[in-house]
Amino acid sequence: RLRDKGAAGFNVTVPHKRAVMEYLDGMDVTATRIGAVNTVVREGDKLIGRNTDAYGFITNLREGLGELAPYLERVVVLGAGGATRAALLALAEAGAQQIILTNRTEDKAHDLAAEFSREFPAVTMEVSPWENREKILRETRLLVNTTSLGMVSHHLLHLDVKQLPRDAAVHDIVYAPLETELLKNARARGLKTVDGLGMLLYQAQKAFEQIGRAHV
């Protein structure tokens, strides 16, 4: 219906970022690399998939933490969905040295790690079982939750952050509620935290720019 009505473009969110791909006429380089679409832009009579999540993710993270290099030495990422793909691309391009993936469905994490290892051989990619998610927090500099756990109307994310070093940071891309249990517990421990509102705003900013440029 959006195609027939001549929509200039639109955003796509969870859980449709990969499902929408089969309805498009093409994808740009970033969306292809991430393997997910969050923005669709009309170009002539074609609908082209793009992805502004990686931009939103890293811009928000830099605004919250400043210099990222110290935090990119060892990153633990929870999840293996479309948002995870965007986060991995952004982290790899920013210079992440080691990324450990953990997901409730472990096979998805292995597939994703293998895919990104081929594209970014300089990044050490590992997978850890979900039940070990607290054990791998030791010596971790940055913890990133890219799952929907903790979001309003979703299950809570059960994770004890006490294993994280005192100089670690925690980023939760969930923005409803703005302060998730994960961030609340991290702040109570004195850790630096970044919520998900900035990623939502920055990805939207870039999406509006791209849709607008295509129709000037």
XYZ file of C-alpha atoms in Angstrom, residues 145 147-152 172-178 180 183 195-197:
19
model
C 22.197 -4.911 24.796
C 17.818 -7.410 22.262
C 14.231 -6.382 23.068
C 14.582 -7.807 26.578
C 13.701 -5.143 29.125
C 11.429 -3.270 26.719
C 7.873 -2.444 27.724
C 21.077 -0.463 26.172
C 19.433 0.362 22.828
C 15.978 -0.070 24.408
C 14.280 3.332 24.798
C 10.931 2.351 26.339
C 11.419 2.514 29.258
C 14.265 4.994 28.971
C 15.820 -0.179 31.816
C 20.871 0.631 33.082
C 20.354 4.762 26.941
C 18.668 4.062 23.604
C 16.908 7.357 22.941
